[in-house]
């Protein structure tokens, strides 16, 4: 069972890392399509740089060993970013094709977080 969970974790984490890295790079490059989409959503262009940097740093945090608290923050950031993107697109009545990419990244985030090995989880403090 543990081996199965480890395989699931690494498959979904690899896809999550690929997706977050590629979208982070696109945002840092301020590609025309991304700038247009952000303007459509009503967000300022400078937010592309902030989110792009956070995504890449989040991928690094999720992939490196140790730093469990940092990993929790990275997963939380991915969750907030992707759920915010989904709600933003839905609020404007965008087609499902615009909602699907952040929804996929949200699903990858949740599955990666859920199946992470014990060595990558926070140890609860006992009082």
Protein backbone atom coordinates (compact mmCIF):
# COMPACT_ATOMS: atom_id res chain seq x y z
CA UNK A 1 0.00 0.00 0.00
CA UNK A 2 2.82 2.40 0.88
CA UNK A 3 4.59 1.72 -2.40
CA UNK A 4 1.36 2.40 -4.33
CA UNK A 5 0.89 5.70 -2.48
CA UNK A 6 4.49 6.72 -3.16
CA UNK A 7 4.03 6.02 -6.89
CA UNK A 8 0.78 8.02 -6.95
CA UNK A 9 2.49 10.86 -5.08
CA UNK A 10 5.43 11.11 -7.47
CA UNK A 11 3.31 10.86 -10.64
CA UNK A 12 0.94 13.60 -9.54
CA UNK A 13 3.72 15.71 -8.04
CA UNK A 14 5.74 15.52 -11.26
CA UNK A 15 2.73 16.68 -13.28
CA UNK A 16 2.01 19.40 -10.73
CA UNK A 17 5.62 20.59 -10.85
CA UNK A 18 5.59 20.61 -14.65
CA UNK A 19 2.30 22.52 -14.78
CA UNK A 20 3.24 25.10 -12.16
CA UNK A 21 6.71 25.62 -13.62
CA UNK A 22 5.46 26.05 -17.17
CA UNK A 23 2.68 28.46 -16.19
CA UNK A 24 5.08 30.32 -13.90
CA UNK A 25 7.55 30.78 -16.77
CA UNK A 26 4.78 31.94 -19.10
CA UNK A 27 3.71 34.47 -16.49
CA UNK A 28 7.28 35.69 -15.91
CA UNK A 29 7.77 36.06 -19.67
CA UNK A 30 4.53 38.07 -19.78
CA UNK A 31 3.42 36.34 -22.94
CA UNK A 32 0.79 38.30 -24.83
CA UNK A 33 -1.95 35.71 -24.27
CA UNK A 34 -1.29 35.69 -20.53
CA UNK A 35 -1.28 39.49 -20.28
CA UNK A 36 -4.55 39.61 -22.23
CA UNK A 37 -6.13 36.96 -20.00
CA UNK A 38 -5.07 38.77 -16.82
CA UNK A 39 -6.50 42.04 -18.17
CA UNK A 40 -9.74 40.20 -19.02
CA UNK A 41 -9.92 38.96 -15.41
CA UNK A 42 -9.34 42.52 -14.17
CA UNK A 43 -5.93 41.93 -12.61
CA UNK A 44 -2.91 44.24 -13.02
CA UNK A 45 -0.05 43.07 -15.22
CA UNK A 46 2.51 43.21 -12.40
CA UNK A 47 0.66 40.38 -10.66
CA UNK A 48 2.00 38.06 -13.39
CA UNK A 49 5.52 38.52 -12.03
CA UNK A 50 4.49 37.93 -8.42
CA UNK A 51 2.49 34.79 -9.17
CA UNK A 52 5.12 33.47 -11.59
CA UNK A 53 7.88 33.79 -8.99
CA UNK A 54 5.70 32.23 -6.27
CA UNK A 55 4.82 29.27 -8.50
CA UNK A 56 8.46 28.49 -9.26
CA UNK A 57 9.50 28.88 -5.62
CA UNK A 58 6.54 26.68 -4.63
CA UNK A 59 7.68 23.94 -6.99
CA UNK A 60 11.17 24.07 -5.48
CA UNK A 61 9.67 23.86 -1.97
CA UNK A 62 7.49 20.87 -2.86
CA UNK A 63 10.31 18.95 -4.56
CA UNK A 64 13.23 19.43 -2.16
CA UNK A 65 13.54 17.13 0.84
CA UNK A 66 12.76 18.30 4.38
CA UNK A 67 11.27 21.76 5.07
CA UNK A 68 7.82 20.29 5.80
CA UNK A 69 6.32 23.60 6.93
CA UNK A 70 7.51 25.30 3.74
CA UNK A 71 5.89 22.49 1.71
CA UNK A 72 2.57 23.05 3.50
CA UNK A 73 2.75 26.74 2.64
CA UNK A 74 3.58 25.95 -0.98
CA UNK A 75 0.62 23.57 -1.29
CA UNK A 76 -1.63 26.17 0.34
CA UNK A 77 -0.38 28.82 -2.09
CA UNK A 78 -1.04 26.54 -5.07
CA UNK A 79 -4.52 25.82 -3.72
CA UNK A 80 -5.37 29.49 -3.20
CA UNK A 81 -3.92 30.53 -6.56
CA UNK A 82 -5.76 27.86 -8.54
CA UNK A 83 -9.06 28.16 -6.69
CA UNK A 84 -8.85 31.93 -7.19
CA UNK A 85 -8.26 31.46 -10.91
CA UNK A 86 -11.25 29.11 -11.15
CA UNK A 87 -13.56 31.51 -9.32
CA UNK A 88 -12.28 34.46 -11.38
CA UNK A 89 -13.02 32.70 -14.67
CA UNK A 90 -16.41 31.48 -13.48
CA UNK A 91 -17.39 34.93 -12.17
CA UNK A 92 -16.86 36.33 -15.67
CA UNK A 93 -18.77 33.49 -17.31
CA UNK A 94 -15.72 32.18 -19.16
CA UNK A 95 -16.13 28.89 -21.03
CA UNK A 96 -15.04 25.62 -19.45
CA UNK A 97 -11.91 25.67 -21.62
CA UNK A 98 -10.67 28.59 -19.53
CA UNK A 99 -11.63 26.96 -16.22
CA UNK A 100 -10.18 23.51 -16.98
CA UNK A 101 -6.42 24.30 -16.72
CA UNK A 102 -6.54 25.80 -13.21
CA UNK A 103 -9.01 23.07 -12.20
CA UNK A 104 -6.56 20.41 -13.35
CA UNK A 105 -3.72 22.06 -11.42
CA UNK A 106 -5.97 22.27 -8.36
CA UNK A 107 -6.74 18.54 -8.58
CA UNK A 108 -3.03 17.75 -9.01
CA UNK A 109 -2.26 19.91 -5.96
CA UNK A 110 -4.80 18.15 -3.75
CA UNK A 111 -3.76 14.65 -4.84
CA UNK A 112 -0.05 15.40 -4.45
CA UNK A 113 -0.66 16.85 -0.98
CA UNK A 114 -2.89 13.94 0.09
CA UNK A 115 -0.48 11.20 -1.00
CA UNK A 116 2.76 12.85 0.19
CA UNK A 117 4.99 10.47 2.16
CA UNK A 118 5.28 10.75 5.93
CA UNK A 119 8.76 12.25 5.53
CA UNK A 120 7.17 15.21 3.74
CA UNK A 121 4.40 15.82 6.30
CA UNK A 122 4.40 18.11 9.29
CA UNK A 123 4.69 16.35 12.61
CA UNK A 124 1.84 17.53 14.86
CA UNK A 125 2.89 19.14 18.10
CA UNK A 126 1.60 17.25 21.15
CA UNK A 127 0.62 19.33 24.16
